[in-house]
Coordinates of N, CA and C in Angstrom, one line a residue:
X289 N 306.6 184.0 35.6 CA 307.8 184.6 36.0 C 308.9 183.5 36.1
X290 N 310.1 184.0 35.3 CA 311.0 183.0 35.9 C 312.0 183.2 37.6
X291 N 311.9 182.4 38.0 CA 312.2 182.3 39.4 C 314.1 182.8 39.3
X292 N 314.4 182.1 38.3 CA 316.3 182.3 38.5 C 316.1 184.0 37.9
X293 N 315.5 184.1 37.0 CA 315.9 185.3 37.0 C 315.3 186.3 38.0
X294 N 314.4 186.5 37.9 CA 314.0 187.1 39.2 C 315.1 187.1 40.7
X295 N 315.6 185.9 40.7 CA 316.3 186.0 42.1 C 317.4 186.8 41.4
X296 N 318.1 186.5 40.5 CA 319.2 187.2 40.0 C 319.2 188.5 39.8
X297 N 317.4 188.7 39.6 CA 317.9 190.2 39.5 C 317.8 191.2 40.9
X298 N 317.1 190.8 41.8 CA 317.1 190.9 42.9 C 317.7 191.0 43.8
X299 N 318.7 190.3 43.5 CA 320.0 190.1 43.9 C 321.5 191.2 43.8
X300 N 321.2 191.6 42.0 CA 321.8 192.5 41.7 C 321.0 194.1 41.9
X301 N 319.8 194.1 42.1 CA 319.1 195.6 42.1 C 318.2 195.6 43.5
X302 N 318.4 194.8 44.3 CA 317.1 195.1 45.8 C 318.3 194.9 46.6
X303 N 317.8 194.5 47.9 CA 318.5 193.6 49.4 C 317.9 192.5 49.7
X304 N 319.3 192.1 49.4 CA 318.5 190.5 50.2 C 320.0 190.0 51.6
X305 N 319.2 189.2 52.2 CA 320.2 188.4 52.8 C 320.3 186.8 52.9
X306 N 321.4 186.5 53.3 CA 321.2 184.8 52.2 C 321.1 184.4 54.2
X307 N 321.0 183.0 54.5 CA 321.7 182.0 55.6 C 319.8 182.2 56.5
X308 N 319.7 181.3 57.6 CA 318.6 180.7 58.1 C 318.6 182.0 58.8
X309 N 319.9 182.7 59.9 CA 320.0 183.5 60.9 C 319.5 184.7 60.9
X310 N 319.8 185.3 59.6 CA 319.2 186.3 59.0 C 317.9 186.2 58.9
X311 N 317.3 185.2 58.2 CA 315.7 184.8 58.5 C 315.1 185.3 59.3
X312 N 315.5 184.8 60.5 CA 314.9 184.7 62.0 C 315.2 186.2 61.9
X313 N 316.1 187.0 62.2 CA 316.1 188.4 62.4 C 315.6 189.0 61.2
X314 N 315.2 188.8 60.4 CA 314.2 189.3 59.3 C 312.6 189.4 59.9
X315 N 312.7 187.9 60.8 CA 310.8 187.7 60.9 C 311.1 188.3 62.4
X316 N 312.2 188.7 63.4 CA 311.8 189.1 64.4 C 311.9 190.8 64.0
X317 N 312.4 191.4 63.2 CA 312.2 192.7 62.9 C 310.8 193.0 62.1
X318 N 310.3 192.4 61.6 CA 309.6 192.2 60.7 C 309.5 193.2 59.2
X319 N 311.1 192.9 58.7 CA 312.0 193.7 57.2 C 311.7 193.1 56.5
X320 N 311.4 191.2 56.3 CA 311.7 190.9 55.2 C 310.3 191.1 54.8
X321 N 310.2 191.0 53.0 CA 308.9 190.9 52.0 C 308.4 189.5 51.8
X322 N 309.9 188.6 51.8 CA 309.8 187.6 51.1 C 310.5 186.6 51.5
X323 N 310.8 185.2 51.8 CA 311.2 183.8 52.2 C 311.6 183.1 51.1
X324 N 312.8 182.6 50.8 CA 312.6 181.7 49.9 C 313.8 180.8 50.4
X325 N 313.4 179.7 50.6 CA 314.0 178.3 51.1 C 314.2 177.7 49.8
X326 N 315.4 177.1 49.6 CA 316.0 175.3 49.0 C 315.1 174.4 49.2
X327 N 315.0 173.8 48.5 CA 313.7 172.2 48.4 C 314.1 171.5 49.4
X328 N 315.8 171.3 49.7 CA 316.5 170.8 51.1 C 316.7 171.4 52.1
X329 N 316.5 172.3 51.9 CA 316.7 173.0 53.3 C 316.2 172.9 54.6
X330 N 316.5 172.0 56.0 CA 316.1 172.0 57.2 C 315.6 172.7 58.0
X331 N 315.6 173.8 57.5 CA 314.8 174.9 58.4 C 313.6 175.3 58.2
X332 N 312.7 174.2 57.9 CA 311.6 174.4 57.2 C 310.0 175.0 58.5
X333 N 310.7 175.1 59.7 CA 310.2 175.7 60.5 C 309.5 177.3 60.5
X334 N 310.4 177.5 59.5 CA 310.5 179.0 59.5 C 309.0 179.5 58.7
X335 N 308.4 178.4 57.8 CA 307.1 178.2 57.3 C 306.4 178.7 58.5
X336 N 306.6 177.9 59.5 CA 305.2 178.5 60.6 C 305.2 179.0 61.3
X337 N 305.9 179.8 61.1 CA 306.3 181.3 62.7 C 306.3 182.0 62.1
X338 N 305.8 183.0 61.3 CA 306.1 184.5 60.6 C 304.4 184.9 59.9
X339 N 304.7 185.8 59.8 CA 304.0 186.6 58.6 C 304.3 186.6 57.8
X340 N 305.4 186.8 56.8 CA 306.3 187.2 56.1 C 306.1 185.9 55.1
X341 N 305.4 185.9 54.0 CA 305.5 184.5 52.6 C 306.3 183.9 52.5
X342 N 306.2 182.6 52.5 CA 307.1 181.9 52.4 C 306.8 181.0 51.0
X343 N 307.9 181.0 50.1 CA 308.1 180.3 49.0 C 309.0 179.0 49.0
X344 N 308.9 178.1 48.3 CA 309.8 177.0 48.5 C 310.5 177.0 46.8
X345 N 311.5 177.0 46.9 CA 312.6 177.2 45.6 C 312.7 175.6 45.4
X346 N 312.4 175.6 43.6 CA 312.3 174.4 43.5 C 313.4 173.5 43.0
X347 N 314.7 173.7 43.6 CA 315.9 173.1 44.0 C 316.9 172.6 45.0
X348 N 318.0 173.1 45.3 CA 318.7 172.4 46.0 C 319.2 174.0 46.5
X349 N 320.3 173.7 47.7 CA 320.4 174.8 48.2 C 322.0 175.5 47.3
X350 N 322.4 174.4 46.7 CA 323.6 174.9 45.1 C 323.1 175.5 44.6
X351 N 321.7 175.1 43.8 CA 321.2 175.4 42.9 C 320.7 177.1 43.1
X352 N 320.2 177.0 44.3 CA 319.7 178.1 44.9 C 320.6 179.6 45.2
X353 N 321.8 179.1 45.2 CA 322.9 179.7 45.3 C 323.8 180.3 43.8
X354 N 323.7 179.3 43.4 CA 323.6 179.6 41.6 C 322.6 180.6 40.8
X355 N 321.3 180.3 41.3 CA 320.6 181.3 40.7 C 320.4 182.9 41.6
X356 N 321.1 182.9 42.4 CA 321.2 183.9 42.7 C 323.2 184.7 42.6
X357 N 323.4 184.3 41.7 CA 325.2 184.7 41.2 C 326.1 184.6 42.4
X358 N 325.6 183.3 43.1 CA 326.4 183.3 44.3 C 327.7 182.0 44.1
X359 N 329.0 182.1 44.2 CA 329.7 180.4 44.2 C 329.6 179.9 45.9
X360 N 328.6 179.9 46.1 CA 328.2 179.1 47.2 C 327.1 178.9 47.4
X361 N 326.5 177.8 48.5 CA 325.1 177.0 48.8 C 324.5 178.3 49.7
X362 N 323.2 178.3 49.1 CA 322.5 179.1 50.0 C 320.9 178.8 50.2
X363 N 321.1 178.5 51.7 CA 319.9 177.4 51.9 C 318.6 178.3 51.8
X364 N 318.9 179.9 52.5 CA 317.4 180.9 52.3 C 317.7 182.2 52.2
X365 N 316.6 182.8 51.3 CA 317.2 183.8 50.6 C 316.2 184.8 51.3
X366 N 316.0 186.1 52.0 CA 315.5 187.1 52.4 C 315.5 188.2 51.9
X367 N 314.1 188.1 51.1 CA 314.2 189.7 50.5 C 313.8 190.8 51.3
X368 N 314.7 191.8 51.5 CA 314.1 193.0 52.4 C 313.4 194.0 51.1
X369 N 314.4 194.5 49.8 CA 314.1 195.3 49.2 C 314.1 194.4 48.1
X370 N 312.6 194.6 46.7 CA 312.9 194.1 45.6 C 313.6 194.7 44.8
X371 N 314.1 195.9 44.6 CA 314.6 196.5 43.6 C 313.9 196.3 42.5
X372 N 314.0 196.2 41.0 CA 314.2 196.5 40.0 C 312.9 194.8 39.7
X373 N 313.2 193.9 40.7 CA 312.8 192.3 39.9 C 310.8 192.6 40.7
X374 N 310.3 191.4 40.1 CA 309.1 191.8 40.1 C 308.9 190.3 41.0
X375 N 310.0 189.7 42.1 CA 309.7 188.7 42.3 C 308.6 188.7 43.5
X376 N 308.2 189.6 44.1 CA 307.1 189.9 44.7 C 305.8 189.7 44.3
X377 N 305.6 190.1 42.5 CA 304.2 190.0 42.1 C 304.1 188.6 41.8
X378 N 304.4 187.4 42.4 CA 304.5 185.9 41.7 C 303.1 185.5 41.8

């Protein structure tokens, strides 16, 4: 599976929410499916408090932000709904 596309299409056909804050009220509702943190991203805490999979995106949080059609950094990406991408069956 490619990872950029996947987030890209996820992006354009599910729900997601980007930022750490959102995270946290993802794992305290317990909505999200899915975690995906920037290789840099500080909030790597978020690994060990949840249920909820956590993946590590194997770039930067630009990068991260780029593959998901975003012109800004986005350190974690929270999938509530996949839509259409299959980035769940990885």
């Amino acid at each position: 599976m490619d990872i950029n596309r996947a987030l890209r299409t996820v992006t354009k056909t599910g729900e997601v929410t980007f930022g750490v804050s959102q995270a946290k009220k993802a794992i305290a509702s317990k909505q999200g499916k899915l975690i995906i943190i920037a290789s840099n991203c500080p909030a790597k805490e978020l690994k060990d408090q949840n249920d909820i999979p956590v993946m590590e995106f194997p770039g930067t949080n630009r990068e991260l932000g780029s593959a998901c059609g975003k012109p800004f950094s986005v350190s974690v990406v929270t999938v509530i709904k996949p839509g259409e991408s299959q980035i769940l069956s990885k």
